[in-house]
PDB file of N, CA and C in Angstrom:
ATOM      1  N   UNK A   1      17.629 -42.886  77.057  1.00  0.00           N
ATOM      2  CA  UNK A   1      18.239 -41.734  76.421  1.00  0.00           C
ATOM      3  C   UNK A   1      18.608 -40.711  77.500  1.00  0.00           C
ATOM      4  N   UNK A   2      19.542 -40.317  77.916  1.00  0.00           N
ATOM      5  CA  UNK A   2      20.313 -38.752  78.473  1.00  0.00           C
ATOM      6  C   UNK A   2      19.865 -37.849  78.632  1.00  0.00           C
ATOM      7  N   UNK A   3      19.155 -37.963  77.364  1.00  0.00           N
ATOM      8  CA  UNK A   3      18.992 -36.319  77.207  1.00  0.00           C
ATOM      9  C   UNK A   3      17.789 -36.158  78.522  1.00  0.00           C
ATOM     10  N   UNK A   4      16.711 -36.980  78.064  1.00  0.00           N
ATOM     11  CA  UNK A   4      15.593 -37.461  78.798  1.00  0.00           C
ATOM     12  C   UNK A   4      15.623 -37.167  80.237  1.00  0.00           C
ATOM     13  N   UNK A   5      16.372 -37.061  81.192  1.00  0.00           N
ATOM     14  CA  UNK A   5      16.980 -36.779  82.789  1.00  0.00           C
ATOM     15  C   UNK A   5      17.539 -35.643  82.722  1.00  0.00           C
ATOM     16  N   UNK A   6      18.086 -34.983  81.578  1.00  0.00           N
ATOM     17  CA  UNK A   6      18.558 -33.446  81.720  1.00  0.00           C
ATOM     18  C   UNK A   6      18.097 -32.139  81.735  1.00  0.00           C
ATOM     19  N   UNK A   7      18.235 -31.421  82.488  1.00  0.00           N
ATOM     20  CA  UNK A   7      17.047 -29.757  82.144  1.00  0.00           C
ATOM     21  C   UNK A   7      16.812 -29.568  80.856  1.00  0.00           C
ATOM     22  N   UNK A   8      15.830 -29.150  80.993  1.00  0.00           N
ATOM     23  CA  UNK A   8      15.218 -29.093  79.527  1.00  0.00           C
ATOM     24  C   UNK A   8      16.053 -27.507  78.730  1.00  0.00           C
ATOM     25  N   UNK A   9      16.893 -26.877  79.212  1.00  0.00           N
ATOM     26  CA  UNK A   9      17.266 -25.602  78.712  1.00  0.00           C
ATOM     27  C   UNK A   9      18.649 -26.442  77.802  1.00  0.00           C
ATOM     28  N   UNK A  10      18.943 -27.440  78.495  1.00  0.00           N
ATOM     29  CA  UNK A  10      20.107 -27.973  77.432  1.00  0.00           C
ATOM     30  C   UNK A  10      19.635 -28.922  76.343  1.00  0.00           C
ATOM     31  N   UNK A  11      18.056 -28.784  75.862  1.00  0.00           N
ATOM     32  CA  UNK A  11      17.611 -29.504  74.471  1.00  0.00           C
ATOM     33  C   UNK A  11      17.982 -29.884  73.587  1.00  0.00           C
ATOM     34  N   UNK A  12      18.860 -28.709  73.193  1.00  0.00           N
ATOM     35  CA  UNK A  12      19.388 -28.967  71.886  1.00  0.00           C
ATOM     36  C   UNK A  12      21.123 -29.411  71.625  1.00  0.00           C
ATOM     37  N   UNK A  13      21.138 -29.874  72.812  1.00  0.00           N
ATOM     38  CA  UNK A  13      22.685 -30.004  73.088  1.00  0.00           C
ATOM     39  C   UNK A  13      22.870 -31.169  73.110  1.00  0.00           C
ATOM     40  N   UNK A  14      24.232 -32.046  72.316  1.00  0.00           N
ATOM     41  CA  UNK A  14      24.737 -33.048  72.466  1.00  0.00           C
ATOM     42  C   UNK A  14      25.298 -33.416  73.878  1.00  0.00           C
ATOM     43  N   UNK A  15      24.187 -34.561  74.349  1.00  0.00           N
ATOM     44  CA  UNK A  15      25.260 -35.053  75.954  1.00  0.00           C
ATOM     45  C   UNK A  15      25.902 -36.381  75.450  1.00  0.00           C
ATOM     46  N   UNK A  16      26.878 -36.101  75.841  1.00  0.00           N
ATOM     47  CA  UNK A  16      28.414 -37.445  75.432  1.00  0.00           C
ATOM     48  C   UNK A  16      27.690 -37.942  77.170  1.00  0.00           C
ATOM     49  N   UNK A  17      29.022 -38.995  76.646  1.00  0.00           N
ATOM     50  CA  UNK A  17      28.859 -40.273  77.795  1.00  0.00           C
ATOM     51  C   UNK A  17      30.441 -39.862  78.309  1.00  0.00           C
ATOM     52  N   UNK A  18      30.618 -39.452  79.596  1.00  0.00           N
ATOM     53  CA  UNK A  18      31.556 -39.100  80.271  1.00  0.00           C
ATOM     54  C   UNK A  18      32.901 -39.606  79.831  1.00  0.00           C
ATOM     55  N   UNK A  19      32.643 -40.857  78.946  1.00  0.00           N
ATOM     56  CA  UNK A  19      34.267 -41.781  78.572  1.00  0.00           C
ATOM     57  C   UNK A  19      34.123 -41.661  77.109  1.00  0.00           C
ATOM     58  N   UNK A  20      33.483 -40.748  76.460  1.00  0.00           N
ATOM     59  CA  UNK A  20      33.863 -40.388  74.889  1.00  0.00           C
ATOM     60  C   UNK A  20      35.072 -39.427  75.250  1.00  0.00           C
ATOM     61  N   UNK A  21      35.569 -40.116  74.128  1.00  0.00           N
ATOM     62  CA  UNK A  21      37.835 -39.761  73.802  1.00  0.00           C
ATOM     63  C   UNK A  21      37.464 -37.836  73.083  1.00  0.00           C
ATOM     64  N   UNK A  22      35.706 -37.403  73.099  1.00  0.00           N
ATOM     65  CA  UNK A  22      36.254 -36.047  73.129  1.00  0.00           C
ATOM     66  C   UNK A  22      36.186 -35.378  74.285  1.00  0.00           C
ATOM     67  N   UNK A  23      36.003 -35.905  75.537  1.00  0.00           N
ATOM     68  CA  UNK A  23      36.273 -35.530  76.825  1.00  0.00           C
ATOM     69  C   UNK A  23      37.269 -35.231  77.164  1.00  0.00           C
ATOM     70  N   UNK A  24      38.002 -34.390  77.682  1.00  0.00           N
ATOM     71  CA  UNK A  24      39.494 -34.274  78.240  1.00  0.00           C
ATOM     72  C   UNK A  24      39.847 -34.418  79.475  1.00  0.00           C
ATOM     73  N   UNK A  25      40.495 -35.747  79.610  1.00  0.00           N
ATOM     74  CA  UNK A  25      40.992 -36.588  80.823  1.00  0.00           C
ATOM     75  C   UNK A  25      40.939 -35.232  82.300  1.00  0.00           C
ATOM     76  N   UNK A  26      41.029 -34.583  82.224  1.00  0.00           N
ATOM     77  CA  UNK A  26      40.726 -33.764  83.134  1.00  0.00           C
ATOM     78  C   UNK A  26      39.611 -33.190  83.622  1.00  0.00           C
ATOM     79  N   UNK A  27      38.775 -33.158  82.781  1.00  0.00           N
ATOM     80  CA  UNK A  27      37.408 -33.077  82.876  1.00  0.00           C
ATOM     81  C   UNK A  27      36.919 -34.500  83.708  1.00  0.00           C
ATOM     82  N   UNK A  28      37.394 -35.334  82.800  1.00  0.00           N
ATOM     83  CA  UNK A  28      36.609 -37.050  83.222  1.00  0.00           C
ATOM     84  C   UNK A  28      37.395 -37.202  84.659  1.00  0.00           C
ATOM     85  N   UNK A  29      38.519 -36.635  85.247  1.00  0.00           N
ATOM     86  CA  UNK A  29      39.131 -37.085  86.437  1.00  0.00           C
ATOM     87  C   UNK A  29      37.938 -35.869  87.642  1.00  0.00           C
ATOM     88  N   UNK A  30      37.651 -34.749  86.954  1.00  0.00           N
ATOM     89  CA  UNK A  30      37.307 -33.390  87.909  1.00  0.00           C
ATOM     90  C   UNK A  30      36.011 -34.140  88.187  1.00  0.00           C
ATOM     91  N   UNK A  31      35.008 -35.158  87.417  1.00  0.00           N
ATOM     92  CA  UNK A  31      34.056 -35.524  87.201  1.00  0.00           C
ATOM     93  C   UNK A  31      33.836 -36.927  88.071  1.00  0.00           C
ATOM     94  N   UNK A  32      35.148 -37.450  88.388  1.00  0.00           N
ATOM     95  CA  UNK A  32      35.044 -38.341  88.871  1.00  0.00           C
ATOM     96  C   UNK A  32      35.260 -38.100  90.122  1.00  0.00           C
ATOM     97  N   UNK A  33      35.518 -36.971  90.814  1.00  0.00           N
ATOM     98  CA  UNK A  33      35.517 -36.582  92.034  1.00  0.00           C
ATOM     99  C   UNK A  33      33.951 -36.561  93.212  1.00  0.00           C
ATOM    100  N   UNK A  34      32.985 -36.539  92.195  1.00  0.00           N
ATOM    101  CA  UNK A  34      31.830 -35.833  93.208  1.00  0.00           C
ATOM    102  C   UNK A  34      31.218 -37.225  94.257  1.00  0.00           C
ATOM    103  N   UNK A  35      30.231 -36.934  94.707  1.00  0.00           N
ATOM    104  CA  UNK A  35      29.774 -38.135  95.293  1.00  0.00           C
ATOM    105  C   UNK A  35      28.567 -39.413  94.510  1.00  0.00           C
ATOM    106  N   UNK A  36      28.393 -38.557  93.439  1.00  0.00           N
ATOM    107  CA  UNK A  36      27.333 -38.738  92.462  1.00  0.00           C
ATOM    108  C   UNK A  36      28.788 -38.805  91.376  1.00  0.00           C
ATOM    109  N   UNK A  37      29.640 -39.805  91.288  1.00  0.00           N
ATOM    110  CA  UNK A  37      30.071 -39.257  89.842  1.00  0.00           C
ATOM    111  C   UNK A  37      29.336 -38.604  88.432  1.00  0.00           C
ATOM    112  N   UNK A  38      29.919 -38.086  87.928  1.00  0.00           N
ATOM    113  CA  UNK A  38      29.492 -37.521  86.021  1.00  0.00           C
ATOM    114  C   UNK A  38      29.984 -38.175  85.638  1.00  0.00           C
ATOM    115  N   UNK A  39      28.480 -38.698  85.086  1.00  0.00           N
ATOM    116  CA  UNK A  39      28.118 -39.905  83.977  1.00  0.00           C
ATOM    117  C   UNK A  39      28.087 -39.030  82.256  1.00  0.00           C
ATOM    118  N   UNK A  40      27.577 -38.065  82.666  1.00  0.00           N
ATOM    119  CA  UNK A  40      27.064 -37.088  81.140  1.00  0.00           C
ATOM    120  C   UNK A  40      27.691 -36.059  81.279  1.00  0.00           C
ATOM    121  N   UNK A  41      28.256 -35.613  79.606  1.00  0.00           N
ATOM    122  CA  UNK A  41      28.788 -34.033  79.740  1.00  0.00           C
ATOM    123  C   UNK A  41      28.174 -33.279  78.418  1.00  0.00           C
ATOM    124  N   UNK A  42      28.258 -32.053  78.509  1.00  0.00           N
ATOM    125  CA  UNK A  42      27.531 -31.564  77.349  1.00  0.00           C
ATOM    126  C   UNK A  42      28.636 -30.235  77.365  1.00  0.00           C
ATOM    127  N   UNK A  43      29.094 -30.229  76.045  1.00  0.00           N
ATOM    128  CA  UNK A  43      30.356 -29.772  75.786  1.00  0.00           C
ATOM    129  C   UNK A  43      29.968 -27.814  75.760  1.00  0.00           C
ATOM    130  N   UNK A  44      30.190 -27.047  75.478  1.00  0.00           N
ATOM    131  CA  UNK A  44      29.523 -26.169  75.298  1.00  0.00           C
ATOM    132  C   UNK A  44      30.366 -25.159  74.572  1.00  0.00           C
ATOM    133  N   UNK A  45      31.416 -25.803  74.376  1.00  0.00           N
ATOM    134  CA  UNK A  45      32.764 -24.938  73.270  1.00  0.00           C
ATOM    135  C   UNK A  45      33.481 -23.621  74.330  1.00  0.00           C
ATOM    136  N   UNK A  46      34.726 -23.888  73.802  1.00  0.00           N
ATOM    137  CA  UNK A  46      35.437 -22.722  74.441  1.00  0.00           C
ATOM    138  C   UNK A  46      36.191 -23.357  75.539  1.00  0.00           C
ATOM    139  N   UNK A  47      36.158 -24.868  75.731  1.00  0.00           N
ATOM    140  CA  UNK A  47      36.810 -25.249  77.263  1.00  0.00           C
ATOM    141  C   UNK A  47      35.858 -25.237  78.446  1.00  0.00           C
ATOM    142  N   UNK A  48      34.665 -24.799  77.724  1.00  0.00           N
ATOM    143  CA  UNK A  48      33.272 -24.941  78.793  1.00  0.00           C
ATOM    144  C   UNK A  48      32.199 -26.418  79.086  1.00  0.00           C
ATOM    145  N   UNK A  49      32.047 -27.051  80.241  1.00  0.00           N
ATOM    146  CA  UNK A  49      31.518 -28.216  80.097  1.00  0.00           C
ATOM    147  C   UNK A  49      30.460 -28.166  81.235  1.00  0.00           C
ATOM    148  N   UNK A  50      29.193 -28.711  80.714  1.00  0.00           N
ATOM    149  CA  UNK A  50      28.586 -28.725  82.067  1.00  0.00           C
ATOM    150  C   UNK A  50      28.295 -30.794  82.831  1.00  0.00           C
ATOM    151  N   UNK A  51      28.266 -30.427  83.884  1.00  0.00           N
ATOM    152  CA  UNK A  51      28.648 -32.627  84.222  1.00  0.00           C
ATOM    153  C   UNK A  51      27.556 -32.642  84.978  1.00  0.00           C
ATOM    154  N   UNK A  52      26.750 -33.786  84.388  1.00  0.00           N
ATOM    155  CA  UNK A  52      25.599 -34.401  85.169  1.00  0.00           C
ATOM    156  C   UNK A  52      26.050 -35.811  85.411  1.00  0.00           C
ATOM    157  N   UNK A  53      25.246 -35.713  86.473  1.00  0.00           N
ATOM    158  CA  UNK A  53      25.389 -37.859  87.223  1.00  0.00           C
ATOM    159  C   UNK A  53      24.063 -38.385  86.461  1.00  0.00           C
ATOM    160  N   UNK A  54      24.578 -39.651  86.827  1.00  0.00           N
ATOM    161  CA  UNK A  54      23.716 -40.762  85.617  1.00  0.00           C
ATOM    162  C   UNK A  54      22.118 -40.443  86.303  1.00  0.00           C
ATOM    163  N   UNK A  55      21.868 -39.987  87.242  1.00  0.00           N
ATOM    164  CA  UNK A  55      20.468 -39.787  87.677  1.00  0.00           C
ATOM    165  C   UNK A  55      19.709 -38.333  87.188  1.00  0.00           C
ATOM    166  N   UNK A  56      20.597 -37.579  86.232  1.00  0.00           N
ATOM    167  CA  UNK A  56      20.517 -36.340  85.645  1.00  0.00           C
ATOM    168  C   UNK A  56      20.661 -35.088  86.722  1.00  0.00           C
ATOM    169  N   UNK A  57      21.533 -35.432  87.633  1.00  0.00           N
ATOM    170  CA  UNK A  57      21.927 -34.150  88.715  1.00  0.00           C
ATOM    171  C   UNK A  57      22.619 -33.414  88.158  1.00  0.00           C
ATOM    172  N   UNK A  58      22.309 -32.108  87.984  1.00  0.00           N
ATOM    173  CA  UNK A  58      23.950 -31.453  87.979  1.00  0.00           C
ATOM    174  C   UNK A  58      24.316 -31.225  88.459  1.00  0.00           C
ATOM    175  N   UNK A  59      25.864 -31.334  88.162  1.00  0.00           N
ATOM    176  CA  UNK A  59      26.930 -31.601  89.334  1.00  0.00           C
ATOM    177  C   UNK A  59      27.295 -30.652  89.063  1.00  0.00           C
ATOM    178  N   UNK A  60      27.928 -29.636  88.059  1.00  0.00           N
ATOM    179  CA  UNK A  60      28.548 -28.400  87.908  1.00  0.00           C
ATOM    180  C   UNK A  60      28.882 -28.278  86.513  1.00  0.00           C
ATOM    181  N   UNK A  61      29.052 -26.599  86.397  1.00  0.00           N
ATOM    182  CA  UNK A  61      29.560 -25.803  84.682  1.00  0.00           C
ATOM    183  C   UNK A  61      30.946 -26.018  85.266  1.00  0.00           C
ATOM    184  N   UNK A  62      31.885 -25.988  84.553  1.00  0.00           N
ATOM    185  CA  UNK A  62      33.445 -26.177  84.590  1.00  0.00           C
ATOM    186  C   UNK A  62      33.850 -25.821  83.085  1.00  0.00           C
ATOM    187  N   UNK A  63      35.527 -24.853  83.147  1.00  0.00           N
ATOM    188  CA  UNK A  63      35.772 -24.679  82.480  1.00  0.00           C
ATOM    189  C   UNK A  63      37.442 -25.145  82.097  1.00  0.00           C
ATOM    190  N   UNK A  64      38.061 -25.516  81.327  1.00  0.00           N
ATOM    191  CA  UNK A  64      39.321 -25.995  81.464  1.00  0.00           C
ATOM    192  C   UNK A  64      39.972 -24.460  80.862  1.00  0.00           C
ATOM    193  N   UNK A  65      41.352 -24.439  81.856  1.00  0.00           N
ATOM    194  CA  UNK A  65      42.019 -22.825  81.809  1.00  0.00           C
ATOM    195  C   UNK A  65      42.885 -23.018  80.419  1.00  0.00           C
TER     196      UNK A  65
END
């Protein structure tokens, strides 16, 4: 389980799997940049996303303009 590797302050938050179609291809490309790709995203409304790698790193909050 995801959630399980993620800070515990994002509990109550749905983490998608980086290739769920409610991701926006720009997100999943910004995500696929790091050295650790983002495996997990946890949406946070508003165009706000935060991206963890499959080892539960976070990689960064990002927002789409």
């Amino acid at each position: 389980m995801p959630e399980a590797i993620l800070n515990e302050d994002w509990e109550n938050e749905e983490v998608l799997d980086i290739d769920d179609p409610r991701i926006p291809d720009a997100i999943r490309d910004f995500g696929a940049g790091f050295r650790n790709p983002a495996r997990y995203v946890i949406d946070l409304g508003h165009g706000e996303y935060v991206l963890y790698g499959a080892d539960g790193e976070l990689l960064d909050l990002c927002y789409l303009k």
